[in-house]
């Protein structure tokens, strides 16, 4: 009888262990030093705080055969965007995939999904969560485009909000990067007014209407030194910050500029942090949480399944960020 009970208990445990994991199951891990996420290649971190919890959205860099000899943007292979969250910056929950390029029916996902999706950011307004991201459009929307999806929950599901690009190539001048200048959207809401900033090679900025899915007025070009891509808008006290990936010595670093208002003149302030280890790109995500400011970024130091970090196999990191008395940002040393 005793042996039957033991066998029954073991069978129950086995059956429970074999229950399929739900999309948003409570899969947790503890942060023990950079990189933050160690079981996947991740890039372009975008933090958001909602209801006392920090949510982190990242692109999932996935290896594919031939990646190491690819070029022209094909070095990157983001096939989905992932979400993680924490209440204390120590214990994190993995919410899995919350959005894919194929969720936008007008996007070009025919090209094997390679190099067709880049950076994103989520913001909350009116009880809804708006996911601004980068996909490659198909005819009649040429080149890379800014898309927007929406959800009632920070962990999705997110659905295409307007069925077309928010920003596409016909809406902006083709600068140094031509058809791929409309990438890397960032959004910040200041006193009720939402601002959208984006661009590779050229930094664009525009107001958004209250519905968060339409441009309101003209698109401005913001001229700041060494600008490459990956802008991030934020505000502390009365100072507005434009933080962005800049051209360092041989690869990207992070610079910033300040202004008294988002439609004002931007004053360059120098470097936030230097180049990331083993990565040509870097992407800032800046936020205040529980009274502390943080800088999220990526390097390329992980090795997963024998594949070393590379230009398209990156790893998200986070470090504390401090300010001087005059509102300038103290230089951030990247930690391991």
Short mmCIF file of C-alpha atoms in Angstrom, two decimals:
data_model
loop_
_atom_site.label_atom_id
_atom_site.label_comp_id
_atom_site.label_asym_id
_atom_site.label_seq_id
_atom_site.Cartn_x
_atom_site.Cartn_y
_atom_site.Cartn_z
CA UNK A 1 0.00 0.00 0.00
CA UNK A 2 2.81 2.37 0.95
CA UNK A 3 4.59 1.71 -2.35
CA UNK A 4 1.36 2.36 -4.25
CA UNK A 5 0.96 5.72 -2.50
CA UNK A 6 4.55 6.66 -3.36
CA UNK A 7 4.05 5.67 -6.98
CA UNK A 8 0.81 7.64 -7.12
CA UNK A 9 2.51 10.73 -5.67
CA UNK A 10 5.40 10.46 -8.13
CA UNK A 11 2.94 10.12 -11.01
CA UNK A 12 1.11 13.24 -9.86
CA UNK A 13 4.36 15.20 -9.65
CA UNK A 14 5.36 13.98 -13.11
CA UNK A 15 1.99 14.98 -14.59
CA UNK A 16 2.18 18.45 -13.01
CA UNK A 17 5.70 18.88 -14.33
CA UNK A 18 4.48 18.07 -17.83
CA UNK A 19 1.72 20.72 -17.92
CA UNK A 20 2.53 23.03 -20.87
CA UNK A 21 3.88 26.43 -19.84
CA UNK A 22 1.41 29.23 -20.55
CA UNK A 23 2.56 32.35 -22.42
CA UNK A 24 2.59 34.48 -19.25
CA UNK A 25 3.36 31.75 -16.71
CA UNK A 26 5.35 32.81 -13.64
CA UNK A 27 8.83 32.02 -14.96
CA UNK A 28 11.25 33.92 -12.71
CA UNK A 29 14.98 34.46 -12.39
CA UNK A 30 17.27 36.51 -10.13
CA UNK A 31 19.54 39.25 -11.48
CA UNK A 32 23.14 38.37 -10.54
CA UNK A 33 25.16 40.79 -12.68
CA UNK A 34 25.24 41.87 -16.29
CA UNK A 35 24.06 40.76 -18.75
CA UNK A 36 20.61 40.84 -17.21
CA UNK A 37 19.08 38.15 -19.45
CA UNK A 38 21.36 35.17 -19.92
CA UNK A 39 19.30 32.48 -21.65
CA UNK A 40 18.49 34.45 -24.83
CA UNK A 41 20.22 36.98 -27.03
CA UNK A 42 18.36 40.26 -26.46
CA UNK A 43 18.72 43.85 -27.66
CA UNK A 44 17.25 47.36 -27.67
CA UNK A 45 15.93 47.47 -24.08
CA UNK A 46 12.86 49.64 -23.41
CA UNK A 47 11.76 49.98 -19.76
CA UNK A 48 8.30 51.16 -18.67
CA UNK A 49 6.84 51.55 -15.15
CA UNK A 50 3.18 50.75 -14.53
CA UNK A 51 1.32 50.15 -11.28
CA UNK A 52 4.49 49.80 -9.18
CA UNK A 53 6.18 47.37 -11.55
CA UNK A 54 8.94 47.84 -14.13
CA UNK A 55 8.34 46.18 -17.49
CA UNK A 56 11.25 45.67 -19.87
CA UNK A 57 10.65 45.09 -23.58
CA UNK A 58 13.48 43.74 -25.73
CA UNK A 59 14.06 42.42 -29.21
CA UNK A 60 14.94 38.74 -29.41
CA UNK A 61 18.15 38.36 -31.44
CA UNK A 62 17.97 34.87 -32.94
CA UNK A 63 20.86 33.04 -34.59
CA UNK A 64 20.41 31.71 -38.11
CA UNK A 65 22.75 29.83 -40.42
CA UNK A 66 24.75 32.34 -42.44
CA UNK A 67 24.34 35.18 -39.96
CA UNK A 68 28.06 35.67 -39.37
CA UNK A 69 28.75 36.37 -43.05
CA UNK A 70 25.66 38.55 -43.61
CA UNK A 71 25.68 42.31 -44.12
CA UNK A 72 23.41 45.21 -45.09
CA UNK A 73 21.23 44.82 -42.02
CA UNK A 74 20.86 41.05 -42.37
CA UNK A 75 23.27 40.57 -39.46
CA UNK A 76 20.24 41.24 -37.27
CA UNK A 77 17.41 38.75 -36.89
CA UNK A 78 14.75 39.98 -34.47
CA UNK A 79 11.78 37.65 -34.94
CA UNK A 80 9.79 38.69 -31.86
CA UNK A 81 9.72 41.12 -28.95
CA UNK A 82 9.89 39.78 -25.40
CA UNK A 83 8.70 41.21 -22.07
CA UNK A 84 10.20 40.89 -18.58
CA UNK A 85 9.07 42.55 -15.36
CA UNK A 86 10.20 43.17 -11.78
CA UNK A 87 9.05 44.90 -8.60
CA UNK A 88 12.50 45.21 -7.01
CA UNK A 89 15.13 44.99 -9.82
CA UNK A 90 16.25 41.67 -8.34
CA UNK A 91 13.65 39.01 -9.12
CA UNK A 92 12.41 39.12 -12.71
CA UNK A 93 9.47 37.43 -14.43
CA UNK A 94 9.76 36.28 -18.03
CA UNK A 95 6.46 36.93 -19.83
CA UNK A 96 7.67 35.49 -23.12
CA UNK A 97 6.84 36.77 -26.59
CA UNK A 98 4.32 39.64 -26.68
CA UNK A 99 4.57 40.84 -30.29
CA UNK A 100 5.94 39.67 -33.65
CA UNK A 101 6.55 41.43 -36.99
CA UNK A 102 3.92 39.16 -38.54
CA UNK A 103 1.28 40.77 -36.28
CA UNK A 104 1.41 43.71 -38.70
CA UNK A 105 -0.23 42.41 -41.89
CA UNK A 106 1.27 45.24 -43.97
CA UNK A 107 4.82 44.35 -42.87
CA UNK A 108 7.23 42.44 -45.10
CA UNK A 109 7.93 39.15 -43.34
CA UNK A 110 8.55 37.20 -46.53
CA UNK A 111 12.32 37.75 -46.42
CA UNK A 112 12.70 34.81 -43.99
CA UNK A 113 12.12 37.27 -41.15
CA UNK A 114 15.78 38.27 -41.37
CA UNK A 115 16.59 41.91 -40.76
CA UNK A 116 12.97 43.05 -40.93
CA UNK A 117 12.37 44.20 -37.34
CA UNK A 118 14.26 46.44 -34.93
CA UNK A 119 13.86 48.55 -31.77
CA UNK A 120 10.66 49.34 -29.87
CA UNK A 121 9.16 51.09 -26.84
CA UNK A 122 5.89 50.76 -24.89
CA UNK A 123 4.05 53.64 -23.18
CA UNK A 124 0.83 53.71 -21.17
CA UNK A 125 -2.01 56.15 -21.68
CA UNK A 126 -5.65 56.05 -20.63
CA UNK A 127 -5.44 52.47 -19.40
CA UNK A 128 -4.04 51.21 -22.71
CA UNK A 129 -0.49 50.24 -23.64
CA UNK A 130 0.94 51.41 -26.96
CA UNK A 131 3.77 49.42 -28.55
CA UNK A 132 5.84 51.53 -30.98
CA UNK A 133 8.26 49.46 -33.00
CA UNK A 134 10.18 49.07 -36.27
CA UNK A 135 9.25 46.75 -39.13
CA UNK A 136 9.92 46.70 -42.85
CA UNK A 137 6.88 47.64 -44.89
CA UNK A 138 5.70 46.00 -48.08
CA UNK A 139 4.10 47.88 -50.99
CA UNK A 140 2.85 50.55 -50.90
CA UNK A 141 4.91 51.24 -47.75
CA UNK A 142 8.53 51.10 -48.83
CA UNK A 143 11.51 50.75 -46.50
CA UNK A 144 11.49 50.54 -42.74
CA UNK A 145 8.51 52.01 -40.94
CA UNK A 146 7.30 52.85 -37.44
CA UNK A 147 4.37 50.65 -36.41
CA UNK A 148 2.09 50.91 -33.39
CA UNK A 149 0.21 48.12 -31.62
CA UNK A 150 -2.09 48.38 -28.60
CA UNK A 151 -3.18 46.25 -25.66
CA UNK A 152 -5.20 46.51 -22.44
CA UNK A 153 -2.32 44.81 -20.60
CA UNK A 154 1.42 45.53 -20.40
CA UNK A 155 2.05 41.87 -21.27
CA UNK A 156 -0.29 41.76 -24.25
CA UNK A 157 -1.69 40.47 -26.42
CA UNK A 158 -0.80 43.47 -28.61
CA UNK A 159 -2.64 44.03 -31.88
CA UNK A 160 -1.99 46.40 -34.79
CA UNK A 161 -3.65 49.68 -33.79
CA UNK A 162 -4.21 51.26 -37.23
CA UNK A 163 -3.52 48.65 -39.92
CA UNK A 164 -0.80 50.77 -41.55
CA UNK A 165 2.46 52.50 -40.59
CA UNK A 166 2.44 55.44 -38.22
CA UNK A 167 5.59 56.69 -40.00
CA UNK A 168 6.76 55.53 -43.43
CA UNK A 169 9.38 56.54 -45.97
CA UNK A 170 7.17 58.97 -47.90
CA UNK A 171 6.70 61.10 -44.76
CA UNK A 172 10.36 61.91 -44.11
CA UNK A 173 13.29 63.18 -46.10
CA UNK A 174 15.79 60.56 -47.14
CA UNK A 175 18.99 61.55 -45.39
CA UNK A 176 22.22 59.61 -45.06
CA UNK A 177 20.44 56.32 -44.33
CA UNK A 178 17.80 56.61 -47.06
CA UNK A 179 15.07 54.00 -46.89
CA UNK A 180 15.97 52.81 -43.38
CA UNK A 181 15.94 56.17 -41.60
CA UNK A 182 12.49 55.60 -40.02
CA UNK A 183 13.47 53.26 -37.18
CA UNK A 184 13.86 53.15 -33.38
CA UNK A 185 10.79 55.03 -32.07
CA UNK A 186 10.68 56.52 -28.58
CA UNK A 187 7.63 58.20 -27.01
CA UNK A 188 7.31 60.42 -23.94
CA UNK A 189 4.17 62.09 -22.56
CA UNK A 190 4.83 65.52 -21.02
CA UNK A 191 1.94 67.42 -19.40
CA UNK A 192 -0.55 65.52 -21.54
CA UNK A 193 1.33 66.01 -24.82
CA UNK A 194 2.86 62.90 -26.38
CA UNK A 195 6.11 63.30 -28.31
CA UNK A 196 7.49 60.80 -30.83
CA UNK A 197 11.19 60.74 -31.73
CA UNK A 198 12.90 58.31 -34.12
CA UNK A 199 15.49 57.93 -36.85
CA UNK A 200 18.73 56.40 -38.12
CA UNK A 201 21.19 58.94 -39.48
CA UNK A 202 18.61 61.70 -38.96
CA UNK A 203 16.83 62.43 -35.67
CA UNK A 204 13.14 63.20 -36.27
CA UNK A 205 10.61 64.49 -33.73
CA UNK A 206 6.86 65.17 -33.85
CA UNK A 207 3.83 65.55 -31.63
CA UNK A 208 1.28 62.75 -31.40
CA UNK A 209 -2.46 63.34 -31.20
CA UNK A 210 -4.27 62.25 -28.04
CA UNK A 211 -5.24 58.97 -29.74
CA UNK A 212 -1.48 58.08 -29.81
CA UNK A 213 -1.79 56.78 -33.37
CA UNK A 214 -1.52 59.94 -35.51
CA UNK A 215 1.12 62.61 -36.03
CA UNK A 216 -0.04 66.08 -34.98
CA UNK A 217 1.65 68.79 -37.05
CA UNK A 218 5.04 68.96 -38.69
CA UNK A 219 7.97 66.57 -38.37
CA UNK A 220 11.09 68.35 -37.11
CA UNK A 221 14.73 67.39 -37.61
CA UNK A 222 16.80 67.59 -34.41
CA UNK A 223 20.49 68.29 -34.95
CA UNK A 224 22.68 66.88 -32.17
CA UNK A 225 26.36 65.87 -32.41
CA UNK A 226 27.41 62.37 -33.50
CA UNK A 227 23.79 61.18 -33.70
CA UNK A 228 23.40 57.67 -35.15
CA UNK A 229 20.13 56.09 -33.97
CA UNK A 230 18.21 54.76 -30.96
CA UNK A 231 16.86 57.99 -29.40
CA UNK A 232 15.23 57.94 -25.97
CA UNK A 233 13.13 60.77 -24.51
CA UNK A 234 12.69 61.35 -20.79
CA UNK A 235 12.31 64.17 -18.27
CA UNK A 236 13.62 64.86 -14.76
CA UNK A 237 12.26 67.85 -12.80
CA UNK A 238 12.05 70.61 -15.45
CA UNK A 239 14.78 69.27 -17.75
CA UNK A 240 14.01 67.31 -20.92
CA UNK A 241 16.56 64.72 -22.08
CA UNK A 242 17.28 63.33 -25.53
CA UNK A 243 19.57 60.33 -25.05
CA UNK A 244 20.83 58.52 -28.13
CA UNK A 245 23.31 56.14 -29.72
CA UNK A 246 26.25 58.24 -30.95
CA UNK A 247 29.39 57.59 -32.96
CA UNK A 248 32.23 56.77 -30.56
CA UNK A 249 35.80 55.90 -31.52
CA UNK A 250 35.04 52.77 -33.56
CA UNK A 251 31.50 51.85 -32.56
CA UNK A 252 28.44 53.38 -30.93
CA UNK A 253 28.44 55.01 -27.50
CA UNK A 254 25.62 56.96 -25.79
CA UNK A 255 25.41 60.77 -25.83
CA UNK A 256 22.69 63.14 -24.67
CA UNK A 257 21.29 66.65 -25.00
CA UNK A 258 18.98 68.69 -22.78
CA UNK A 259 16.24 71.26 -23.34
CA UNK A 260 13.69 73.19 -21.29
CA UNK A 261 10.87 71.77 -23.44
CA UNK A 262 10.55 69.04 -26.04
CA UNK A 263 9.87 71.60 -28.77
CA UNK A 264 12.78 73.80 -27.68
CA UNK A 265 16.44 74.03 -28.59
CA UNK A 266 18.61 71.08 -27.61
CA UNK A 267 21.98 71.65 -25.89
CA UNK A 268 24.58 68.87 -26.30
CA UNK A 269 25.90 67.61 -22.95
CA UNK A 270 28.39 64.91 -23.88
CA UNK A 271 28.58 61.22 -23.15
CA UNK A 272 26.41 59.09 -20.87
CA UNK A 273 28.44 55.92 -21.32
CA UNK A 274 31.17 54.61 -23.62
CA UNK A 275 31.12 51.87 -26.22
CA UNK A 276 29.67 48.50 -25.20
CA UNK A 277 31.87 45.43 -25.08
CA UNK A 278 32.02 43.47 -28.34
CA UNK A 279 29.04 45.32 -29.86
CA UNK A 280 29.00 47.90 -32.63
CA UNK A 281 25.50 49.04 -31.60
CA UNK A 282 24.18 50.21 -28.26
CA UNK A 283 20.67 51.33 -27.38
CA UNK A 284 19.68 53.44 -24.35
CA UNK A 285 16.59 52.87 -22.25
CA UNK A 286 16.38 55.26 -19.29
CA UNK A 287 13.85 55.30 -16.46
CA UNK A 288 13.28 56.13 -12.79
CA UNK A 289 11.96 53.30 -10.64
CA UNK A 290 11.51 53.21 -6.87
CA UNK A 291 13.49 56.45 -6.50
CA UNK A 292 16.48 55.26 -8.54
CA UNK A 293 17.36 56.06 -12.16
CA UNK A 294 18.61 53.25 -14.42
CA UNK A 295 20.35 53.03 -17.79
CA UNK A 296 19.50 49.94 -19.82
CA UNK A 297 21.66 49.14 -22.87
CA UNK A 298 23.10 46.12 -24.66
CA UNK A 299 26.53 44.63 -25.27
CA UNK A 300 27.48 41.34 -26.97
CA UNK A 301 29.23 39.25 -24.32
CA UNK A 302 27.06 36.14 -24.06
CA UNK A 303 27.72 32.72 -25.56
CA UNK A 304 24.61 30.57 -26.02
CA UNK A 305 24.59 27.07 -27.55
CA UNK A 306 28.14 27.61 -28.79
CA UNK A 307 27.26 30.86 -30.55
CA UNK A 308 29.28 33.81 -29.29
CA UNK A 309 27.99 37.35 -28.98
CA UNK A 310 28.15 39.30 -32.23
CA UNK A 311 26.74 42.36 -33.98
CA UNK A 312 23.38 40.58 -34.24
CA UNK A 313 23.61 38.49 -31.04
CA UNK A 314 23.45 41.02 -28.24
CA UNK A 315 22.75 40.95 -24.50
CA UNK A 316 20.75 43.48 -22.47
CA UNK A 317 22.38 45.05 -19.40
CA UNK A 318 21.41 47.58 -16.72
CA UNK A 319 23.32 49.96 -14.45
CA UNK A 320 22.35 52.72 -12.06
CA UNK A 321 22.39 56.27 -13.40
CA UNK A 322 23.05 59.36 -11.26
CA UNK A 323 22.73 63.11 -11.81
CA UNK A 324 24.85 66.10 -10.86
CA UNK A 325 23.32 69.03 -8.97
CA UNK A 326 22.88 70.96 -12.23
CA UNK A 327 20.87 68.14 -13.83
CA UNK A 328 23.66 66.80 -16.02
CA UNK A 329 24.14 63.02 -16.08
CA UNK A 330 27.11 61.47 -14.34
CA UNK A 331 29.15 59.17 -16.56
CA UNK A 332 27.89 55.58 -16.27
CA UNK A 333 30.52 52.84 -15.89
CA UNK A 334 29.30 49.59 -17.42
CA UNK A 335 29.46 46.72 -14.94
CA UNK A 336 29.67 42.95 -15.26
#
